[in-house]
Tab-separated table of C-alpha atoms in Angstrom:
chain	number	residue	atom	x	y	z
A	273	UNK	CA	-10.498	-88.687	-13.634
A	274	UNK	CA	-12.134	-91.941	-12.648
A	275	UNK	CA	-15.787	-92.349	-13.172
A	276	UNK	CA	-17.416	-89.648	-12.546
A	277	UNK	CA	-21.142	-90.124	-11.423
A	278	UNK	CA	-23.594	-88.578	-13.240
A	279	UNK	CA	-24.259	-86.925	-10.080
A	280	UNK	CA	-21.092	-85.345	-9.676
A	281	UNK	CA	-20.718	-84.122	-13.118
A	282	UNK	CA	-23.619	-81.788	-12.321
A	283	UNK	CA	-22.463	-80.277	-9.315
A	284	UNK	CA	-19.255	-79.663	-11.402
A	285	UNK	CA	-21.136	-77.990	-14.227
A	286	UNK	CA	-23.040	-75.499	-11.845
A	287	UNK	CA	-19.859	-74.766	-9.792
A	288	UNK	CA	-18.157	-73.904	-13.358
A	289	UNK	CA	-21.703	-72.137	-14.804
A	290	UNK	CA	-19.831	-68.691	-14.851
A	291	UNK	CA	-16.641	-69.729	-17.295
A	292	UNK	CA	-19.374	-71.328	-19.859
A	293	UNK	CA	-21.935	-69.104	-19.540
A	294	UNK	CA	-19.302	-65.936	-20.303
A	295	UNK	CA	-17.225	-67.706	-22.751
A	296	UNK	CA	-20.737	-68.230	-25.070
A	297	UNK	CA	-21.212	-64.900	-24.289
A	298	UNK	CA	-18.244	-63.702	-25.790
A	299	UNK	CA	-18.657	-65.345	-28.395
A	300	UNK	CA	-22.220	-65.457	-29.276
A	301	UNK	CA	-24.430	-62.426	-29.396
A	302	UNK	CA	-28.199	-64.322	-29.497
A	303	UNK	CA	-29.167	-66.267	-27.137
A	304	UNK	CA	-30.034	-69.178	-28.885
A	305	UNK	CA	-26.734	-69.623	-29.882
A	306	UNK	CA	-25.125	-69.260	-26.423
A	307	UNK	CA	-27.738	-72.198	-25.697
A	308	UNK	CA	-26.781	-73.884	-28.122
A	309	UNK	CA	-22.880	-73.697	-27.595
A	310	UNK	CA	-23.736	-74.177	-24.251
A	311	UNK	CA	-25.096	-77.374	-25.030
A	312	UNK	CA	-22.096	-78.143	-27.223
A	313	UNK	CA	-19.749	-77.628	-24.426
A	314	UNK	CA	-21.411	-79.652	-21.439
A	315	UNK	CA	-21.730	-82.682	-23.778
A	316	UNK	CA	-18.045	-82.348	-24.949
A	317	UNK	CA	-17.101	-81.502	-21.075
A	318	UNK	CA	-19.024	-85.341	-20.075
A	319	UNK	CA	-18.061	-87.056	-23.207
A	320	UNK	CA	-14.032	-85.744	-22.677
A	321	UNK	CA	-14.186	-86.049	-18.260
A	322	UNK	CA	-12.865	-89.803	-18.411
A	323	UNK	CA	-9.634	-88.370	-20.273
A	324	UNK	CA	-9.134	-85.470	-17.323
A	325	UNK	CA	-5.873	-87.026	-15.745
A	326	UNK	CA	-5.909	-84.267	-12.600
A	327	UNK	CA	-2.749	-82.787	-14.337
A	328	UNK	CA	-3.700	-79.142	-14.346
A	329	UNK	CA	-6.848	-77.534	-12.425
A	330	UNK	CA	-9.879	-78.773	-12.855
A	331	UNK	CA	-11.124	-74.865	-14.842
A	332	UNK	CA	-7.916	-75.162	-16.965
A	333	UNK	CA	-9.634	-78.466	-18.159
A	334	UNK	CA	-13.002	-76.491	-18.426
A	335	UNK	CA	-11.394	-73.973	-20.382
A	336	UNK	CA	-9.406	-76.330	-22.529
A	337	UNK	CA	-12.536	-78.275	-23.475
A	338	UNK	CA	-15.123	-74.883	-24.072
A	339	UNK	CA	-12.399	-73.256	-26.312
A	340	UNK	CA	-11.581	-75.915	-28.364
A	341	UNK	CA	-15.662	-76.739	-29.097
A	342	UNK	CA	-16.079	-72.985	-29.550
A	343	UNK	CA	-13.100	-73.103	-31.835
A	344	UNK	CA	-13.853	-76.069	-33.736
A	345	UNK	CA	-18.013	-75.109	-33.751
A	346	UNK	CA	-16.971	-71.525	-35.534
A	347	UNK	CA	-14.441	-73.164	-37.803
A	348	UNK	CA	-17.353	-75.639	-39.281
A	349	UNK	CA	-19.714	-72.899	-39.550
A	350	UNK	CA	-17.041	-70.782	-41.153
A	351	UNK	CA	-18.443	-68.033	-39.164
A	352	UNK	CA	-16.593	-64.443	-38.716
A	353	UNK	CA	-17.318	-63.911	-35.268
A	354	UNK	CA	-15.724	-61.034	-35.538
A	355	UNK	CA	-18.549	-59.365	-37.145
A	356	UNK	CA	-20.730	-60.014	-34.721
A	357	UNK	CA	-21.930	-56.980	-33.447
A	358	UNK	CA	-21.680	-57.988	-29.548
A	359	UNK	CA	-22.666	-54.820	-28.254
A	360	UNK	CA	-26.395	-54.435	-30.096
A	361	UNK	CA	-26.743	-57.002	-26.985
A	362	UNK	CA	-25.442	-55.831	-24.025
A	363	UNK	CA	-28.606	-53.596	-22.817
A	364	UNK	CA	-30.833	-56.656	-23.705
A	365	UNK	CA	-28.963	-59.031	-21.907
A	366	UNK	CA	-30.358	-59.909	-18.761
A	367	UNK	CA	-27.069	-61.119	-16.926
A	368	UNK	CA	-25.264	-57.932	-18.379
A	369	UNK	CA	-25.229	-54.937	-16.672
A	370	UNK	CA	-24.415	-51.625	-17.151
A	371	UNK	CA	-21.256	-51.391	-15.876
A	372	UNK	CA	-18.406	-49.359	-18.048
A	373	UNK	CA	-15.735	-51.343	-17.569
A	374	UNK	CA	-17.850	-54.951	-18.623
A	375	UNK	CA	-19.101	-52.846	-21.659
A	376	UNK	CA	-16.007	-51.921	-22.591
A	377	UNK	CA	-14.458	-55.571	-21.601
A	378	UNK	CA	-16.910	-56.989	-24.165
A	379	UNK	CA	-16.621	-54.536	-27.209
A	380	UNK	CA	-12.971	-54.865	-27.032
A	381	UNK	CA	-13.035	-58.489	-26.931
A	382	UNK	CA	-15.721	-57.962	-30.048
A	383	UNK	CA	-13.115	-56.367	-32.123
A	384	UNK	CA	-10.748	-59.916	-32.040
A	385	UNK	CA	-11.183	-63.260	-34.461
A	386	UNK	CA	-12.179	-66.531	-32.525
A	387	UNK	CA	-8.922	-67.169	-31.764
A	388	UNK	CA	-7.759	-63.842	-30.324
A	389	UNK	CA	-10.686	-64.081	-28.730
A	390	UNK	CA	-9.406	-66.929	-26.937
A	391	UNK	CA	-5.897	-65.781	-26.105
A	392	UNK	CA	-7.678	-62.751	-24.394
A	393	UNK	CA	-10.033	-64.290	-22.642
A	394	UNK	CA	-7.064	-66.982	-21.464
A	395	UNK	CA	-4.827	-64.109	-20.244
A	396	UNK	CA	-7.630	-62.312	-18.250
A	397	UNK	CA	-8.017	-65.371	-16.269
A	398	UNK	CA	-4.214	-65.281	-15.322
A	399	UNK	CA	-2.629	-67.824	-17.794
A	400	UNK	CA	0.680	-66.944	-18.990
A	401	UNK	CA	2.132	-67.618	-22.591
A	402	UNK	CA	3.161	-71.351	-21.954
A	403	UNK	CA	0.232	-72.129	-20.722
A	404	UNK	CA	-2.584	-70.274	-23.414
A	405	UNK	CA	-0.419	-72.477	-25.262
A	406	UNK	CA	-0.709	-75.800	-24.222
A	407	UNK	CA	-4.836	-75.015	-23.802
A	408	UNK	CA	-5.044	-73.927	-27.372
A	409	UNK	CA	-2.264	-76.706	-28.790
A	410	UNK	CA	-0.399	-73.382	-30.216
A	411	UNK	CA	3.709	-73.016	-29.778
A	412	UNK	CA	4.455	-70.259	-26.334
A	413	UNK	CA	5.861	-67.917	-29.552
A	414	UNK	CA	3.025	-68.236	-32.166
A	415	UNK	CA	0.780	-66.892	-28.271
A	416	UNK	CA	3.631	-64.420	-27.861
A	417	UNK	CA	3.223	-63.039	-31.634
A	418	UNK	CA	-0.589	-63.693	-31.793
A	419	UNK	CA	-0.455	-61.387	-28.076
A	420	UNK	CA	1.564	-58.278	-29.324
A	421	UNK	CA	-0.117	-58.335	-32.972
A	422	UNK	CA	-3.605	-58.346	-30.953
A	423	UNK	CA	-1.856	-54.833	-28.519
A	424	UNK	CA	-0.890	-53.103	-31.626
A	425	UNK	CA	-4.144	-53.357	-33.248
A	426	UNK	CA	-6.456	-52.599	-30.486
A	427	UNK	CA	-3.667	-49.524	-29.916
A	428	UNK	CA	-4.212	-48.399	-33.309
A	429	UNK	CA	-8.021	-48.738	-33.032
A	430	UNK	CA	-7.998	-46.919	-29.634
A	431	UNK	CA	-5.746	-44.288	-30.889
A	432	UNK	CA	-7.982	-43.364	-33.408
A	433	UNK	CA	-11.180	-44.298	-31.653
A	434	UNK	CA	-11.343	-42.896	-28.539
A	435	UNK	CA	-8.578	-42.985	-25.224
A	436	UNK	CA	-8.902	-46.209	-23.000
A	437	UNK	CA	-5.963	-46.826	-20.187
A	438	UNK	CA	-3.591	-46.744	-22.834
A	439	UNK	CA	-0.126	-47.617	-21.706
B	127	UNK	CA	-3.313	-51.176	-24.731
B	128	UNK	CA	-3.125	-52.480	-20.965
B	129	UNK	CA	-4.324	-55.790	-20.693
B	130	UNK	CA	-4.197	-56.095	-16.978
B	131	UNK	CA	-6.502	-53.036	-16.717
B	132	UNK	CA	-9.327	-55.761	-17.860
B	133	UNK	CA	-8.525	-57.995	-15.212
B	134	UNK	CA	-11.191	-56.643	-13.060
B	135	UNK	CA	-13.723	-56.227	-15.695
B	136	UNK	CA	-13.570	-60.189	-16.736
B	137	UNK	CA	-14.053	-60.940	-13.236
B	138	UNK	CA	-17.022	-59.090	-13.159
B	139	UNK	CA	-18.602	-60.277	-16.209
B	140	UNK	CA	-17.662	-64.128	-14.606
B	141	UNK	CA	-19.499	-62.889	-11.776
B	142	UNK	CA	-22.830	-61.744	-13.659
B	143	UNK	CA	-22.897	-64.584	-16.038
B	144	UNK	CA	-22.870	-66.868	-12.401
B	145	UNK	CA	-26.232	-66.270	-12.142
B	146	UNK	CA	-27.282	-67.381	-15.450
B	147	UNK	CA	-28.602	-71.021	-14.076
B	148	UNK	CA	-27.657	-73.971	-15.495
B	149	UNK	CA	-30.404	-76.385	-14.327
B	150	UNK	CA	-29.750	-79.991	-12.880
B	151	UNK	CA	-32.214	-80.478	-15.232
B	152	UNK	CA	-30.595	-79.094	-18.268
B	153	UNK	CA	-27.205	-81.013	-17.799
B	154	UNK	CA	-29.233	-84.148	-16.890
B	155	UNK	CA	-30.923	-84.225	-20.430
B	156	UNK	CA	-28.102	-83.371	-22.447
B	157	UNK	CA	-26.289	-86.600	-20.609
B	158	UNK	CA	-28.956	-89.179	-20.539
B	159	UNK	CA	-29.483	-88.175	-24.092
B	160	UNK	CA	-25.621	-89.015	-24.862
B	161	UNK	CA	-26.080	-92.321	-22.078
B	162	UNK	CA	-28.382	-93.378	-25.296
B	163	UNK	CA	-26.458	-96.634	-27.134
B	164	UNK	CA	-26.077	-95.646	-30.935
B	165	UNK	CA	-26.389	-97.915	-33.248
B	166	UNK	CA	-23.399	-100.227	-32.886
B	167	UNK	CA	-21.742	-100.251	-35.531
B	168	UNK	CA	-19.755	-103.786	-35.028
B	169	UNK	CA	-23.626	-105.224	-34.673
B	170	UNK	CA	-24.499	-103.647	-38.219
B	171	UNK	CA	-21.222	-104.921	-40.091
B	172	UNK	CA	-22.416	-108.352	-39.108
B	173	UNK	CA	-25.867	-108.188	-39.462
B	174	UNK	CA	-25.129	-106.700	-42.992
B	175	UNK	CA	-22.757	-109.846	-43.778
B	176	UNK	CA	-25.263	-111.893	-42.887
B	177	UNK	CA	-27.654	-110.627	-44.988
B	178	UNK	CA	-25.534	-110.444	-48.047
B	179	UNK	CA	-24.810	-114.368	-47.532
B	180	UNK	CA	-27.684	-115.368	-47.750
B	181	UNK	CA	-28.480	-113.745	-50.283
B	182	UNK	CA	-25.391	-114.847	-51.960
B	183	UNK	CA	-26.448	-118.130	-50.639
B	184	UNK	CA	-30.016	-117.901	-52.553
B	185	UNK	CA	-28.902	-116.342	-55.596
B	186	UNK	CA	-26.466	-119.044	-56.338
B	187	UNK	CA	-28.402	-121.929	-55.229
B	188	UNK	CA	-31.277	-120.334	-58.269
């Protein structure tokens, strides 16, 4: 993209506020760290914007960008977000609400590594294999594994958990 | 496990998390903030050069 005005850069940010706000979400329980990440992301997003050569949508490139610092932010800190107990947060969170289906969006989500995490979040937008691919610089069949391992354990967990939509 | 099922669901968390802010403001610091020149680091190899020759300079002329 060529130069990109300060200016312009903001009005991008705000009209993309909902894919960075819930991909620290996802990721982040406290809300100093979704600041935080948030932070991470909009500097990486102005710092990488001069690269963005209009060759896939402009919230691919958003995507691309927030995973990768995500990624590469949980890999330094060696952190298992795993863990993370996402749902201790969901009736404090002010931008959460009650809803059954979000709840149960975000503890399932809760249950994957950063990565899986990704892949998920990737194919609920609508990105097929290729592409989760070529936003997380993985091969189409390491997705395609990484996908059906990621069924069969959240399968497993339902089956022994409780019944959700199972197919 | 029916992945598609969740469609719906992300769409609504996107939609909550929308109205999580992210002030002008907020974007504006974090920029000007990176708009800041670092040290450059060209300037310091020479300034350091400098520094040492002369003091090569000095040392040799004692």
């Amino acid at each position: 993209m060529k130069s990109v005005s300060k200016e312009q850069f903001v009005q991008l940010i705000q009209e993309h506020q909902k894919i960075i706000n819930s991909l620290c979400k996802i990721y982040y329980s406290s809300e100093e760290d979704q600041k935080d990440t948030r932070q991470d992301i909009i500097l990486q997003l102005w710092k990488s914007i001069p690269n963005f050569r209009n060759e896939c949508k402009i919230s691919t490139w958003i995507y691309k960008v927030a995973l990768n610092t995500i990624l590469s932010k949980a890999k330094k800190e060696k952190r298992n977000i795993a863990t993370e107990p996402i749902s201790n947060d969901l009736e404090s969170s002010s931008s959460v609400s009650f809803d059954d289906e979000v709840i149960q969006l975000q503890h399932i989500i809760s249950l994957l590594n950063d990565v899986d995490k990704a892949v998920v979040v990737l194919f609920l937008e609508g990105y097929n294999h290729k592409e989760i691919a070529a936003t997380l610089n993985f091969t189409e069949t390491n997705i395609s594994t990484r996908f059906n391992r990621i069924k069969i354990r959240l399968q497993k967990i339902y089956n022994t958990k409780q019944p959700y939509e199972l197919r | 496990m029916n992945f598609d099922n969740l469609k719906e669901a992300w769409n609504l968390f996107k939609f909550l998390n929308n109205f999580d802010a992210i002030s002008e403001q907020e974007v504006w610091s974090l920029i000007e903030k990176e708009a800041t020149p670092p040290i450059n680091l060209k300037r310091r190899i020479i300034q350091n050069s400098v520094i040492c020759l002369i003091l090569t300079l000095v040392c040799q002329a004692g």
